[in-house]
Amino acid sequence: MRCRLIDRITQLEAGHHIEAVKRLYAAEGYLEDHFPKFPIMPGVLMLETMYQAGYWLVRKTEDFAHSMVTLKEARNVKFSGFVKPGQDLVVHADIKKQDGSCSTLIARGEVDGKTVVSARLVVEAFELGDRYPSRAAGRDYLMRKLRRQFERVVAGTPEDPPNAGLSMRWLWIDRFVEFVRGERSVAIKNVSLTEEPLSDYIPGFPVLPASLIVEGLAWTGGILANDQRGFRERTVLAKVNRAVFHRPALPGDQLRYCAVLEGIEAEGAFIRGTSHVGDELQAEVDLFLAHLGDRFDEVEGDLIDPADMLATLRLFGLYDIGRTATGEPLDVAEKLQDGERLAQAAVDAART
């Protein structure tokens, strides 16, 4: 997908406030994975939409003075509702403080007037050439493209039908390299220039969106937490207590995600996550993953078919490298085995 999520800006007061809209289309391909039985907008893309609204507010406030405006920190990101296909996510962002190159924003997203996400964001403005001298020559290209993007979202005329081409699969780790049941998990994510989210995200300076790094850590920690509960829970990202990004993830980087299970209870799991490139700390993220239980009547059954989940875990190499705390190979959760048997029985029945 091309990771520009704002369809149109409906209000903009430089230095103060912005309101913008993102419509969720049923054709957005990642909904096949998130979730197959209950398609909703991923929480990290709700976060990304708030950041992008704040991004345009800061750019307009400083009259496009800097070539780069990046997400530096997110705190108290709370998810309190869903965005379903056909619904509009209306995001608001207000500048609360400006301190040198950094702006602090209070942001929220609403569906039908009800707040479904909120956060405190810190974005940083700087010159591309100051931090990446070898990329300085790309500044003029970048600024031309950004101004065109801004004109489109102000006019409410995005390219094509808005975001109609969001077709990527919702898999944000490549494989596990370490997994200790109930304790920690480590996964890698290779950043490639061919990945669509990098396209035109920052024109001329492709990076992996910070929100997708949060999602990668949520995958790494979520599988750790779900394995501990035998994959019986319906788990969603409910809160990002803190996310700090120390440097961007660039094409060619291999991100090493480490998730530590700090606590698990009936309501959900607490995950401490870090991302490294080599020995360099790239990001730190503290997450709370909620167990839905019976709190949402509109959610029925599993979010992901157990047989599909088991196939994905095998794809990630979980059972190749995973171990218990005492060093024994991981067993497959009974729920996943049952799901696989039922899926195979359905295939066998269809053949007879």
Short mmCIF file of C-alpha atoms in Angstrom, two decimals:
data_model
loop_
_atom_site.label_atom_id
_atom_site.label_comp_id
_atom_site.label_asym_id
_atom_site.label_seq_id
_atom_site.Cartn_x
_atom_site.Cartn_y
_atom_site.Cartn_z
CA MET A 1 0.00 0.00 0.00
CA ARG A 2 0.97 3.61 -0.31
CA CYS A 3 0.91 4.80 3.26
CA ARG A 4 -0.77 8.16 2.80
CA LEU A 5 -4.00 7.83 4.77
CA ILE A 6 -5.60 11.29 4.87
CA ASP A 7 -8.35 11.62 2.25
CA ARG A 8 -9.10 15.27 2.87
CA ILE A 9 -8.51 18.08 5.34
CA THR A 10 -11.77 19.67 6.46
CA GLN A 11 -10.44 22.29 8.91
CA LEU A 12 -7.00 23.81 9.31
CA GLU A 13 -5.93 26.68 11.54
CA ALA A 14 -2.17 27.08 11.38
CA GLY A 15 -0.54 26.96 14.78
CA HIS A 16 -3.62 25.53 16.44
CA HIS A 17 -5.88 22.85 15.00
CA ILE A 18 -6.58 20.47 12.14
CA GLU A 19 -9.48 18.17 11.29
CA ALA A 20 -9.11 15.52 8.61
CA VAL A 21 -10.95 12.45 7.33
CA LYS A 22 -9.94 8.92 6.37
CA ARG A 23 -12.63 6.61 4.94
CA LEU A 24 -12.13 2.88 5.39
CA TYR A 25 -12.91 1.05 2.16
CA ALA A 26 -13.91 -2.61 2.04
CA ALA A 27 -11.47 -3.07 -0.85
CA GLU A 28 -8.42 -2.31 1.29
CA GLY A 29 -6.58 -5.58 1.04
CA TYR A 30 -5.14 -5.78 4.54
CA LEU A 31 -8.68 -6.25 5.88
CA GLU A 32 -8.42 -9.85 4.64
CA ASP A 33 -5.90 -10.38 7.45
CA HIS A 34 -7.04 -7.83 10.03
CA PHE A 35 -9.17 -9.60 10.91
CA PRO A 36 -10.51 -12.27 8.50
CA LYS A 37 -13.72 -12.74 10.50
CA PHE A 38 -14.04 -9.19 11.79
CA PRO A 39 -12.48 -6.66 9.38
CA ILE A 40 -11.49 -3.44 11.13
CA MET A 41 -8.86 -0.75 10.64
CA PRO A 42 -5.65 -1.74 12.43
CA GLY A 43 -4.98 0.34 15.52
CA VAL A 44 -1.55 1.36 14.27
CA LEU A 45 -3.14 2.82 11.13
CA MET A 46 -5.49 4.82 13.36
CA LEU A 47 -2.34 6.10 15.08
CA GLU A 48 -0.74 6.75 11.69
CA THR A 49 -3.77 8.76 10.54
CA MET A 50 -3.57 10.99 13.64
CA TYR A 51 0.15 11.49 13.07
CA GLN A 52 -0.40 12.39 9.42
CA ALA A 53 -3.01 14.98 10.37
CA GLY A 54 -0.58 16.46 12.89
CA TYR A 55 2.14 16.31 10.25
CA TRP A 56 0.17 18.57 7.90
CA LEU A 57 -0.72 20.93 10.76
CA VAL A 58 2.95 21.34 11.68
CA ARG A 59 3.99 21.77 8.04
CA LYS A 60 1.38 24.47 7.47
CA THR A 61 2.23 26.15 10.77
CA GLU A 62 5.89 26.52 9.80
CA ASP A 63 5.00 27.17 6.12
CA PHE A 64 6.93 24.10 4.93
CA ALA A 65 10.17 25.46 6.36
CA HIS A 66 11.74 22.02 6.97
CA SER A 67 12.03 19.10 4.63
CA MET A 68 11.40 16.49 7.34
CA VAL A 69 8.63 16.19 9.96
CA THR A 70 8.79 12.81 11.68
CA LEU A 71 7.09 11.07 14.58
CA LYS A 72 9.50 11.17 17.51
CA GLU A 73 7.30 9.91 20.34
CA ALA A 74 3.78 8.67 21.06
CA ARG A 75 2.33 8.38 24.56
CA ASN A 76 -0.95 7.24 26.04
CA VAL A 77 -2.28 5.90 22.75
CA LYS A 78 -5.69 4.49 23.70
CA PHE A 79 -7.96 2.48 21.42
CA SER A 80 -11.57 2.60 22.60
CA GLY A 81 -13.53 1.55 19.52
CA PHE A 82 -13.38 0.20 15.99
CA VAL A 83 -13.39 1.62 12.46
CA LYS A 84 -15.31 -0.66 10.08
CA PRO A 85 -15.47 -0.64 6.29
CA GLY A 86 -17.68 2.19 5.05
CA GLN A 87 -17.04 4.34 8.11
CA ASP A 88 -15.14 7.63 8.30
CA LEU A 89 -12.40 8.16 10.85
CA VAL A 90 -12.45 11.88 11.62
CA VAL A 91 -9.19 12.93 13.28
CA HIS A 92 -8.45 16.09 15.23
CA ALA A 93 -5.04 17.34 16.31
CA ASP A 94 -4.14 20.41 18.35
CA ILE A 95 -0.71 21.89 18.96
CA LYS A 96 -0.19 22.17 22.71
CA LYS A 97 3.49 23.06 22.87
CA GLN A 98 6.33 23.97 20.56
CA ASP A 99 9.85 23.59 21.88
CA GLY A 100 12.56 24.27 19.35
CA SER A 101 12.26 21.69 16.59
CA CYS A 102 9.61 19.63 18.40
CA SER A 103 5.85 20.09 18.52
CA THR A 104 3.60 18.32 21.02
CA LEU A 105 0.10 17.53 19.81
CA ILE A 106 -3.04 16.17 21.43
CA ALA A 107 -4.89 14.03 18.89
CA ARG A 108 -8.04 11.96 18.73
CA GLY A 109 -10.06 10.06 16.18
CA GLU A 110 -13.85 9.78 16.07
CA VAL A 111 -16.40 7.58 14.32
CA ASP A 112 -19.93 8.98 14.24
CA GLY A 113 -18.97 11.47 16.95
CA LYS A 114 -17.58 8.83 19.33
CA THR A 115 -13.88 8.85 20.22
CA VAL A 116 -12.23 5.59 19.17
CA VAL A 117 -8.56 6.54 19.55
CA SER A 118 -6.55 9.25 21.30
CA ALA A 119 -2.89 10.03 21.84
CA ARG A 120 -0.22 12.55 22.77
CA LEU A 121 2.27 12.88 19.93
CA VAL A 122 5.64 14.57 19.57
CA VAL A 123 6.80 15.36 16.04
CA GLU A 124 10.17 16.74 15.10
CA ALA A 125 11.03 19.03 12.18
CA PHE A 126 14.55 19.10 10.73
CA GLU A 127 16.49 19.43 7.51
CA LEU A 128 17.21 16.25 5.61
CA GLY A 129 20.73 17.34 4.71
CA ASP A 130 21.66 18.14 8.30
CA ARG A 131 21.25 14.53 9.42
CA TYR A 132 21.73 12.72 6.14
CA PRO A 133 24.20 14.80 4.10
CA SER A 134 24.28 12.27 1.28
CA ARG A 135 20.53 12.85 0.74
CA ALA A 136 20.64 16.65 0.75
CA ALA A 137 20.34 16.85 -3.04
CA GLY A 138 16.89 15.27 -2.83
CA ARG A 139 15.38 18.12 -0.81
CA ASP A 140 13.81 20.05 -3.70
CA TYR A 141 12.19 16.91 -5.13
CA LEU A 142 10.83 15.98 -1.70
CA MET A 143 9.32 19.43 -1.13
CA ARG A 144 7.69 19.54 -4.57
CA LYS A 145 6.02 16.21 -3.96
CA LEU A 146 4.88 17.16 -0.45
CA ARG A 147 3.29 20.39 -1.62
CA ARG A 148 1.37 18.46 -4.29
CA GLN A 149 0.18 15.97 -1.67
CA PHE A 150 -0.93 18.83 0.56
CA GLU A 151 -2.85 20.49 -2.27
CA ARG A 152 -4.71 17.22 -2.95
CA VAL A 153 -5.79 16.61 0.65
CA VAL A 154 -6.83 20.24 1.11
CA ALA A 155 -8.90 20.06 -2.05
CA GLY A 156 -10.26 16.66 -1.07
CA THR A 157 -9.19 15.11 -4.37
CA PRO A 158 -6.74 12.29 -3.64
CA GLU A 159 -5.34 10.22 -6.47
CA ASP A 160 -7.56 7.47 -7.90
CA PRO A 161 -10.42 6.64 -5.60
CA PRO A 162 -8.90 7.36 -2.18
CA ASN A 163 -6.58 4.60 -1.03
CA ALA A 164 -8.19 2.05 -3.32
CA GLY A 165 -4.86 0.29 -3.80
CA LEU A 166 -4.19 -0.78 -0.20
CA SER A 167 -3.61 -4.40 -1.07
CA MET A 168 -0.70 -5.55 1.09
CA ARG A 169 -0.90 -8.49 3.47
CA TRP A 170 -0.89 -7.60 7.16
CA LEU A 171 2.33 -9.42 8.15
CA TRP A 172 4.92 -7.15 9.78
CA ILE A 173 7.57 -9.62 10.87
CA ASP A 174 9.51 -11.99 8.65
CA ARG A 175 10.43 -14.74 11.09
CA PHE A 176 11.20 -15.55 14.68
CA VAL A 177 14.82 -16.10 15.71
CA GLU A 178 14.21 -16.65 19.44
CA PHE A 179 11.14 -17.58 21.46
CA VAL A 180 10.95 -18.58 25.11
CA ARG A 181 7.40 -19.39 26.21
CA GLY A 182 6.07 -16.96 28.79
CA GLU A 183 9.22 -14.83 28.76
CA ARG A 184 10.46 -13.23 25.55
CA SER A 185 10.40 -13.42 21.78
CA VAL A 186 12.70 -12.03 19.09
CA ALA A 187 11.74 -11.54 15.45
CA ILE A 188 13.34 -9.87 12.47
CA LYS A 189 11.87 -7.57 9.86
CA ASN A 190 13.79 -6.75 6.70
CA VAL A 191 13.04 -3.32 5.24
CA SER A 192 12.91 -3.34 1.44
CA LEU A 193 12.64 -0.54 -1.07
CA THR A 194 10.05 -2.64 -2.91
CA GLU A 195 7.53 -2.45 -0.04
CA GLU A 196 4.60 -0.24 -0.97
CA PRO A 197 4.28 1.52 2.41
CA LEU A 198 7.61 3.20 1.64
CA SER A 199 6.30 4.61 -1.66
CA ASP A 200 5.79 8.38 -1.45
CA TYR A 201 5.61 8.23 2.36
CA ILE A 202 8.51 10.68 2.44
CA PRO A 203 9.16 11.31 -1.26
CA GLY A 204 12.80 10.81 -2.10
CA PHE A 205 13.66 9.50 1.38
CA PRO A 206 11.86 6.18 1.86
CA VAL A 207 11.42 4.94 5.41
CA LEU A 208 9.22 2.33 7.07
CA PRO A 209 6.36 4.19 8.83
CA ALA A 210 6.88 4.29 12.59
CA SER A 211 3.33 2.99 13.10
CA LEU A 212 4.25 -0.23 11.31
CA ILE A 213 7.21 -0.69 13.63
CA VAL A 214 4.71 -0.55 16.49
CA GLU A 215 2.67 -3.19 14.65
CA GLY A 216 5.73 -5.40 14.19
CA LEU A 217 6.39 -5.30 17.92
CA ALA A 218 2.70 -5.94 18.60
CA TRP A 219 2.96 -9.08 16.44
CA THR A 220 6.16 -10.18 18.18
CA GLY A 221 4.68 -9.63 21.65
CA GLY A 222 1.14 -10.65 20.78
CA ILE A 223 2.16 -14.12 19.64
CA LEU A 224 4.22 -14.46 22.83
CA ALA A 225 1.18 -13.53 24.95
CA ASN A 226 -1.26 -15.64 22.95
CA ASP A 227 0.99 -18.68 23.13
CA GLN A 228 1.03 -18.33 26.90
CA ARG A 229 -2.79 -18.48 26.91
CA GLY A 230 -3.02 -21.37 24.47
CA PHE A 231 -4.30 -19.06 21.71
CA ARG A 232 -7.72 -19.08 23.37
CA GLU A 233 -8.01 -15.29 23.59
CA ARG A 234 -9.20 -12.77 21.01
CA THR A 235 -6.41 -10.22 21.38
CA VAL A 236 -6.20 -6.67 20.02
CA LEU A 237 -3.85 -3.75 20.57
CA ALA A 238 -5.57 -1.59 23.19
CA LYS A 239 -2.96 0.92 24.32
CA VAL A 240 0.51 2.19 23.50
CA ASN A 241 1.75 3.61 26.76
CA ARG A 242 4.96 4.92 25.23
CA ALA A 243 6.70 4.74 21.87
CA VAL A 244 10.01 6.47 21.20
CA PHE A 245 11.74 6.37 17.82
CA HIS A 246 15.48 7.06 17.89
CA ARG A 247 16.11 6.87 14.16
CA PRO A 248 14.21 5.89 11.01
CA ALA A 249 14.12 2.40 9.55
CA LEU A 250 15.67 2.62 6.09
CA PRO A 251 15.71 0.30 3.07
CA GLY A 252 18.32 -2.38 3.65
CA ASP A 253 17.95 -2.30 7.43
CA GLN A 254 17.17 -5.47 9.32
CA LEU A 255 15.08 -4.64 12.37
CA ARG A 256 15.45 -6.96 15.33
CA TYR A 257 12.30 -6.83 17.43
CA CYS A 258 12.51 -8.03 21.03
CA ALA A 259 9.35 -8.40 23.12
CA VAL A 260 9.33 -9.17 26.84
CA LEU A 261 6.14 -10.37 28.53
CA GLU A 262 6.02 -8.17 31.63
CA GLY A 263 2.64 -9.33 32.88
CA ILE A 264 -0.47 -11.19 31.81
CA GLU A 265 -3.91 -11.22 33.40
CA ALA A 266 -7.52 -11.80 32.52
CA GLU A 267 -7.86 -8.38 30.85
CA GLY A 268 -4.74 -8.63 28.73
CA ALA A 269 -0.95 -8.63 28.49
CA PHE A 270 1.75 -6.00 29.06
CA ILE A 271 4.62 -6.04 26.56
CA ARG A 272 7.93 -4.18 26.65
CA GLY A 273 9.38 -3.99 23.16
CA THR A 274 12.57 -2.74 21.53
CA SER A 275 13.76 -2.52 17.96
CA HIS A 276 17.45 -2.58 17.03
CA VAL A 277 19.40 -2.21 13.80
CA GLY A 278 22.59 -4.08 14.54
CA ASP A 279 23.67 -2.83 17.96
CA GLU A 280 21.84 0.50 17.55
CA LEU A 281 18.58 1.04 19.45
CA GLN A 282 15.99 2.12 16.90
CA ALA A 283 12.73 2.23 18.91
CA GLU A 284 11.25 1.51 22.34
CA VAL A 285 7.56 0.67 22.72
CA ASP A 286 5.39 -0.29 25.73
CA LEU A 287 2.10 -1.98 24.75
CA PHE A 288 -1.04 -3.32 26.34
CA LEU A 289 -2.79 -6.07 24.37
CA ALA A 290 -6.40 -6.53 25.48
CA HIS A 291 -8.37 -9.76 25.62
CA LEU A 292 -11.76 -8.87 24.17
CA GLY A 293 -13.67 -11.49 26.12
CA ASP A 294 -17.42 -10.83 25.82
CA ARG A 295 -17.20 -7.04 26.01
CA PHE A 296 -18.05 -6.37 22.36
CA ASP A 297 -21.27 -7.91 21.12
CA GLU A 298 -20.42 -7.26 17.47
CA VAL A 299 -17.33 -9.50 17.67
CA GLU A 300 -18.35 -13.15 17.27
CA GLY A 301 -16.03 -16.14 17.22
CA ASP A 302 -12.32 -16.07 16.45
CA LEU A 303 -10.71 -13.04 14.85
CA ILE A 304 -8.40 -15.33 12.89
CA ASP A 305 -9.22 -18.90 11.93
CA PRO A 306 -7.12 -21.20 14.18
CA ALA A 307 -5.93 -23.25 11.19
CA ASP A 308 -4.74 -20.08 9.45
CA MET A 309 -3.01 -18.93 12.64
CA LEU A 310 -1.16 -22.22 12.93
CA ALA A 311 -0.06 -22.02 9.30
CA THR A 312 1.22 -18.47 9.90
CA LEU A 313 3.16 -19.51 13.02
CA ARG A 314 4.83 -22.26 11.04
CA LEU A 315 5.64 -19.75 8.30
CA PHE A 316 7.32 -17.56 10.93
CA GLY A 317 9.40 -20.55 12.08
CA LEU A 318 7.97 -20.46 15.60
CA TYR A 319 8.08 -24.22 16.13
CA ASP A 320 11.56 -24.48 14.62
CA ILE A 321 13.21 -22.27 17.23
CA GLY A 322 10.64 -21.90 20.04
CA ARG A 323 11.37 -23.39 23.45
CA THR A 324 9.79 -23.59 26.87
CA ALA A 325 11.47 -21.92 29.84
CA THR A 326 13.19 -25.25 30.58
CA GLY A 327 14.51 -25.61 27.04
CA GLU A 328 12.05 -28.11 25.58
CA PRO A 329 10.54 -27.68 22.09
CA LEU A 330 7.17 -25.93 21.99
CA ASP A 331 4.03 -28.00 21.74
CA VAL A 332 1.21 -26.76 19.51
CA ALA A 333 -1.76 -25.33 21.39
CA GLU A 334 -4.75 -27.64 21.50
CA LYS A 335 -7.04 -24.94 20.05
CA LEU A 336 -4.82 -24.60 16.99
CA GLN A 337 -4.57 -28.35 16.51
CA ASP A 338 -8.35 -28.67 16.75
CA GLY A 339 -8.77 -25.87 14.21
CA GLU A 340 -6.42 -27.60 11.80
CA ARG A 341 -8.25 -30.91 12.17
CA LEU A 342 -11.61 -29.25 11.53
CA ALA A 343 -10.28 -27.47 8.45
CA GLN A 344 -8.92 -30.73 7.05
CA ALA A 345 -12.18 -32.56 7.83
CA ALA A 346 -14.09 -29.93 5.88
CA VAL A 347 -11.79 -30.43 2.90
CA ASP A 348 -12.14 -34.20 3.09
CA ALA A 349 -15.93 -33.93 3.31
CA ALA A 350 -16.05 -31.69 0.25
CA ARG A 351 -14.15 -34.29 -1.78
CA THR A 352 -16.60 -37.11 -1.03
#
